[in-house]
Amino acid sequence: MKRAAVIFFAVIMISMASCGGAPRTEAEPDFPMRGEVPVSEKTVRFLGRYYESEGVYYTNLSCSGFEVRFEGTELKAEFISEPTDADHNTYIHVFVDDDYSALEKTEADGTQDGLANDSRILLEAGRSTVTLASGLEEGVHKITVQKANQSSLNKLGTVKLFPGDGAVLEPPTAKEKSILVIGDSISCGSNNLGEDLAVSYSASEDGLFTMAAYAARHFGADLEVFAKNGLYTSLINTAYDENMLRYADPFNEILAPWDTERPGRQRDLVLINLGINDTNVINSSGGAYSYEQFREDYIRLIQEVRALYPDSYILCTDVSASAAQEQKAVEEYVAQTGDENISFWLRGTVYSRHPLISTHRSEGERLIRELENLGVL
């Protein structure tokens, strides 16, 4: 009977493991890896927030993606693109050996025909294998893949890497500095390439041409973007049981916990770029939601950011009618806590529409000067 009980217990444990009842253990990769290389936390370095679902790693938020090192002359990757509909296809950028010069050539004047030198790659819905680089000089290279769109438009999974006759090497190390942006459509780059380009709505948006992205490239910093169209302060605080900042991708209701205490997830700078949608919520509430309530919600957001990122410098910024309340919120928070690792920066830009890349670039230059004056990064 004892032997039968042991066998029965073993069968139960095997069954639990196959159904996800036991934690998955991932074998240590044996570098260099040749042939088909599964994408995982051990074969690439993820940029921004990510999560795993059925063996596929998703990087949905704007500017998220991954970096990989390989030796050889070419690299391909298998992706899964999941647009919300045919008007929201997924776009990515690919950079070789930290060469971002292609971004400097892109121009957009706001018209449907005014986009020039667009270096993005369009991913069709479903699975596709994409050549990330080819014809390179034989040797060791780094490939960086970053998503141009926000997660509310499309999701992006990466399945495998194909290094051709070469091999995938150990992932790159993190950059010395890092930035987290908490924002709305402005931080996603909505319509910064033009108003609803003829190809699709998502074609008009590129998160790599935003104020924070320009600053991140200037300082050589990693960039994590937590932003979506229409995001406002009280929604972050109350949409779920916990603050939205605690989840991997709450905009797609992916409530996998995002543990900021894991290595590599703390940030040197947290940039809070909210307020425009808060102003709209206040003005359309018929008095049900006031600027005073907004100020209290903004303080709650700061408190949550500080709890998750205890050593980060927090820079709050805005251009909207809510800016004065945000500045008061920062002042009240500092008075309550004595926290001196935070400030408010009023941008002088006036928007008549979602800003084009030229405006993002000029705001990026001003942000760089502000951070240099603060001694941050």
XYZ file of C-alpha atoms in Angstrom:
377
model
C 0.000 0.000 0.000
C 2.820 2.399 0.814
C 4.410 1.842 -2.600
C 1.060 2.405 -4.337
C 0.570 5.622 -2.391
C 4.013 6.883 -3.406
C 3.335 6.117 -7.074
C -0.079 7.825 -6.862
C 1.520 10.914 -5.265
C 4.162 11.034 -8.006
C 1.474 10.873 -10.699
C -0.348 13.777 -9.053
C 2.843 15.860 -8.964
C 3.589 15.152 -12.639
C 0.020 16.092 -13.545
C 0.274 19.351 -11.576
C 3.509 20.255 -13.325
C 2.013 19.653 -16.761
C -0.983 21.881 -15.918
C 1.044 24.745 -14.517
C 0.497 23.803 -10.885
C 4.254 23.812 -10.282
C 6.557 26.678 -11.269
C 8.240 26.346 -14.641
C 11.972 25.913 -14.571
C 13.965 27.039 -17.554
C 17.183 25.234 -18.381
C 20.299 27.354 -18.462
C 21.162 28.084 -22.107
C 24.422 26.744 -23.450
C 26.001 29.665 -25.298
C 26.762 30.063 -28.133
C 23.325 28.845 -29.290
C 22.838 27.817 -32.905
C 19.827 26.999 -35.037
C 16.411 27.991 -33.695
C 16.853 29.836 -30.399
C 13.774 30.324 -28.173
C 13.301 33.852 -26.891
C 13.340 34.058 -23.097
C 14.720 36.077 -20.205
C 17.947 34.113 -20.582
C 18.541 34.589 -24.314
C 17.620 38.281 -24.718
C 17.496 41.402 -22.572
C 13.969 42.762 -22.531
C 13.351 46.489 -22.765
C 10.391 47.892 -20.858
C 7.616 45.730 -19.458
C 6.986 42.210 -20.682
C 5.207 39.002 -19.752
C 5.114 35.374 -20.862
C 2.031 33.560 -22.156
C 2.111 29.972 -23.430
C 5.825 30.154 -24.072
C 5.685 33.462 -25.966
C 7.170 36.647 -24.521
C 5.120 39.778 -25.170
C 6.451 43.337 -25.226
C 3.342 45.396 -25.900
C 3.980 48.876 -24.581
C 5.461 51.703 -26.607
C 9.271 51.520 -26.967
C 9.373 48.075 -25.353
C 11.265 45.259 -27.020
C 14.513 43.390 -26.581
C 18.234 43.344 -27.256
C 20.212 40.315 -28.381
C 23.886 39.636 -29.060
C 24.958 37.254 -31.787
C 27.960 36.335 -33.866
C 27.549 36.056 -37.600
C 26.252 38.134 -40.483
C 22.463 37.901 -40.164
C 19.647 37.478 -37.685
C 15.955 36.723 -38.145
C 13.142 36.565 -35.603
C 9.696 35.016 -35.466
C 7.030 37.426 -34.218
C 3.340 37.222 -33.397
C 1.496 40.457 -34.152
C -1.960 40.856 -32.631
C -3.547 44.141 -33.782
C -6.876 45.143 -32.287
C -8.196 45.454 -35.858
C -6.975 45.973 -39.428
C -6.411 49.678 -38.750
C -3.915 49.066 -35.945
C -1.059 47.025 -37.397
C 2.169 46.652 -35.443
C 5.300 48.620 -36.313
C 8.797 47.996 -34.973
C 12.226 49.587 -35.230
C 15.419 47.563 -35.579
C 18.844 48.974 -34.726
C 22.232 47.356 -35.288
C 25.108 47.990 -32.884
C 23.454 51.039 -31.261
C 23.210 52.920 -34.560
C 20.119 55.134 -34.255
C 21.027 57.449 -37.138
C 18.022 56.350 -39.218
C 15.760 58.163 -36.757
C 17.500 61.455 -37.489
C 16.396 61.282 -41.136
C 12.665 60.834 -40.511
C 10.513 63.854 -41.338
C 6.792 64.513 -40.908
C 4.869 67.685 -41.734
C 1.488 66.479 -40.489
C -0.047 65.652 -43.859
C -0.840 62.187 -45.142
C 1.855 62.523 -47.807
C 4.359 64.299 -45.590
C 6.088 61.332 -43.950
C 9.594 60.775 -45.334
C 12.413 58.348 -44.529
C 10.276 56.095 -42.355
C 12.562 53.316 -41.097
C 9.939 51.198 -39.327
C 9.052 47.620 -40.227
C 5.362 46.735 -40.587
C 4.337 43.375 -39.129
C 1.270 41.741 -40.606
C -1.241 40.154 -38.253
C -0.330 36.649 -37.129
C 3.032 34.900 -37.211
C 5.839 36.098 -39.431
C 9.583 35.656 -39.675
C 11.409 38.937 -40.186
C 15.000 39.581 -41.213
C 16.355 41.929 -38.568
C 19.797 42.265 -40.138
C 21.692 40.711 -43.033
C 24.933 41.200 -44.922
C 26.770 42.342 -41.802
C 30.492 42.030 -41.413
C 31.354 38.713 -39.784
C 31.688 39.230 -36.047
C 29.770 39.983 -32.862
C 26.768 42.315 -33.182
C 23.932 43.631 -31.056
C 20.389 43.926 -32.381
C 17.830 46.158 -30.665
C 14.121 45.766 -31.456
C 11.663 48.378 -30.171
C 7.923 48.624 -30.677
C 6.672 51.882 -32.179
C 3.044 51.604 -31.019
C 1.238 51.617 -27.703
C -0.245 48.420 -26.318
C -3.871 49.495 -26.712
C -3.391 49.312 -30.514
C -1.598 45.984 -30.815
C 0.312 43.277 -28.979
C 3.686 41.884 -30.006
C 5.084 38.485 -29.105
C 8.540 37.197 -29.994
C 8.984 33.450 -30.328
C 12.356 32.471 -31.794
C 15.635 33.814 -33.130
C 17.424 32.464 -36.200
C 21.123 33.415 -36.398
C 21.729 31.667 -39.750
C 25.205 30.143 -39.772
C 26.060 32.149 -36.668
C 25.043 31.836 -33.034
C 23.193 33.738 -30.333
C 25.428 34.853 -27.466
C 24.760 35.878 -23.885
C 22.406 38.890 -23.711
C 23.787 42.427 -23.437
C 24.021 44.081 -20.045
C 21.706 46.916 -19.029
C 22.693 50.512 -19.648
C 24.031 52.466 -16.695
C 21.051 54.852 -16.580
C 17.325 54.299 -17.015
C 14.112 56.297 -17.385
C 10.472 55.401 -16.736
C 7.782 57.550 -18.357
C 4.223 57.554 -17.020
C 2.032 59.355 -19.503
C -0.824 59.625 -21.953
C -1.035 59.789 -25.750
C 1.695 62.445 -25.887
C 4.160 59.996 -24.339
C 3.107 57.362 -26.906
C 3.754 59.711 -29.821
C 0.155 59.631 -31.036
C -0.185 61.319 -34.450
C 3.401 62.584 -34.289
C 3.935 61.337 -37.856
C 0.718 62.886 -39.180
C -3.018 62.866 -38.653
C -4.392 59.376 -39.360
C -2.067 58.389 -42.177
C -3.732 56.612 -45.066
C -2.046 53.272 -44.293
C -3.586 52.889 -40.828
C -4.092 54.772 -37.587
C -1.128 53.037 -35.969
C 1.056 54.232 -38.850
C 0.716 57.782 -37.529
C 2.240 56.956 -34.129
C 5.854 56.339 -33.168
C 6.947 56.292 -29.538
C 10.609 56.616 -30.473
C 9.966 60.218 -31.549
C 8.880 61.569 -28.180
C 10.388 63.943 -25.664
C 11.505 61.150 -23.335
C 12.866 58.975 -26.145
C 15.068 61.820 -27.383
C 16.362 62.355 -23.847
C 16.997 58.637 -23.323
C 19.106 58.411 -26.474
C 21.000 61.568 -25.505
C 21.932 60.176 -22.088
C 22.420 56.603 -23.330
C 19.677 55.448 -20.968
C 17.238 52.561 -21.065
C 13.647 53.707 -21.567
C 10.477 52.164 -20.140
C 7.162 53.687 -21.228
C 3.947 53.212 -19.260
C 1.412 55.183 -21.278
C -1.727 55.022 -23.395
C -4.229 57.264 -25.138
C -6.630 58.899 -22.703
C -4.769 57.927 -19.531
C -5.464 60.152 -16.535
C -4.364 60.190 -12.921
C -7.389 58.854 -11.049
C -7.713 55.987 -13.546
C -4.191 54.819 -12.692
C -5.094 54.879 -9.002
C -8.499 53.174 -9.150
C -8.975 51.088 -12.328
C -7.944 47.827 -10.623
C -7.617 46.455 -7.112
C -4.049 47.722 -7.084
C -2.531 50.758 -8.745
C -2.057 50.137 -12.484
C 1.685 50.680 -12.126
C 1.928 47.302 -10.415
C 0.942 45.310 -13.524
C 2.805 44.200 -16.642
C 0.225 45.501 -19.151
C -2.991 46.708 -17.507
C -4.052 48.410 -20.744
C -4.722 44.933 -22.180
C -5.953 43.641 -18.811
C -2.757 41.615 -18.422
C -2.585 41.715 -14.644
C 0.630 39.770 -14.247
C 2.439 41.498 -11.369
C 5.313 43.774 -12.361
C 7.808 43.342 -9.537
C 9.945 46.485 -9.409
C 12.239 44.846 -6.839
C 13.594 42.394 -9.395
C 17.103 43.196 -10.669
C 17.179 45.799 -13.419
C 13.696 47.203 -12.798
C 14.495 50.239 -10.682
C 14.849 53.555 -12.530
C 17.107 56.575 -12.109
C 14.365 58.905 -13.327
C 10.575 58.626 -13.274
C 8.976 61.198 -15.566
C 5.255 61.789 -14.935
C 3.728 63.453 -17.989
C -0.010 63.632 -17.279
C -2.643 66.343 -16.978
C -4.236 66.978 -20.366
C -6.800 64.194 -19.982
C -7.295 65.088 -16.313
C -8.326 68.572 -17.427
C -10.837 67.040 -19.835
C -12.242 64.802 -17.078
C -12.655 67.794 -14.754
C -14.285 69.993 -17.400
C -16.719 67.278 -18.503
C -17.691 66.122 -15.000
C -20.282 68.820 -14.378
C -18.678 69.582 -11.031
C -18.549 65.957 -9.890
C -14.753 65.957 -10.073
C -12.823 69.054 -9.038
C -9.284 70.358 -9.323
C -8.936 69.813 -5.578
C -9.834 66.135 -5.979
C -7.397 65.910 -8.868
C -4.640 67.357 -6.699
C -5.329 64.709 -4.051
C -5.237 61.968 -6.699
C -1.968 63.334 -8.051
C -0.422 63.161 -4.579
C -1.620 59.549 -4.297
C 0.076 58.785 -7.596
C 3.338 60.334 -6.404
C 3.139 58.285 -3.212
C 2.665 55.090 -5.220
C 5.563 55.935 -7.519
C 7.782 56.585 -4.518
C 6.757 53.271 -2.926
C 7.690 51.385 -6.092
C 10.803 53.423 -6.934
C 12.264 54.563 -3.591
C 15.537 55.937 -4.973
C 14.369 57.441 -8.270
C 14.276 61.126 -9.036
C 10.656 62.011 -9.860
C 10.127 64.792 -12.382
C 6.514 65.845 -12.910
C 5.701 67.873 -16.012
C 2.698 69.201 -17.907
C 1.475 71.920 -20.284
C -2.262 71.806 -19.520
C -4.616 73.809 -17.312
C -3.968 71.209 -14.615
C -0.287 72.134 -14.361
C -0.768 74.585 -11.488
C -2.548 71.904 -9.460
C 0.211 69.410 -10.194
C 2.818 71.873 -8.991
C 0.808 72.427 -5.794
C 0.516 68.662 -5.364
C 4.291 68.284 -5.593
C 4.792 71.109 -3.089
C 2.267 69.588 -0.659
C 3.845 66.154 -1.003
C 7.313 67.572 -0.291
C 5.974 69.476 2.726
C 4.340 66.301 4.064
C 7.269 63.950 3.505
C 10.444 66.006 3.247
C 11.210 64.147 0.013
C 13.620 66.361 -1.928
C 14.139 63.930 -4.791
C 11.216 65.341 -6.780
C 10.316 68.518 -8.662
C 7.819 69.979 -11.114
C 8.792 71.293 -14.544
C 6.335 73.455 -16.477
C 6.832 73.096 -20.213
C 6.095 76.208 -22.250
C 4.707 74.400 -25.280
C 1.153 75.117 -26.442
C -0.561 72.255 -28.277
C -3.293 72.775 -30.846
C -3.134 69.070 -31.754
C -1.007 66.043 -30.957
C 2.534 67.350 -31.483
C 4.601 66.346 -34.508
C 8.112 64.965 -34.161
C 9.564 68.475 -34.553
C 7.777 69.558 -31.356
C 8.768 66.375 -29.539
C 12.371 66.995 -30.572
C 12.373 70.566 -29.242
C 10.715 69.439 -26.002
C 13.298 66.678 -25.759
C 16.063 69.264 -26.001
C 14.467 71.289 -23.202
C 14.044 68.149 -21.096
C 17.724 67.355 -21.567
C 18.669 70.837 -20.322
C 16.310 70.498 -17.346
C 17.827 67.155 -16.352
C 21.343 68.523 -16.753
C 20.454 71.481 -14.518
C 19.020 69.101 -11.924
C 22.071 66.857 -12.131
C 19.840 63.885 -12.947
C 21.298 61.263 -15.300
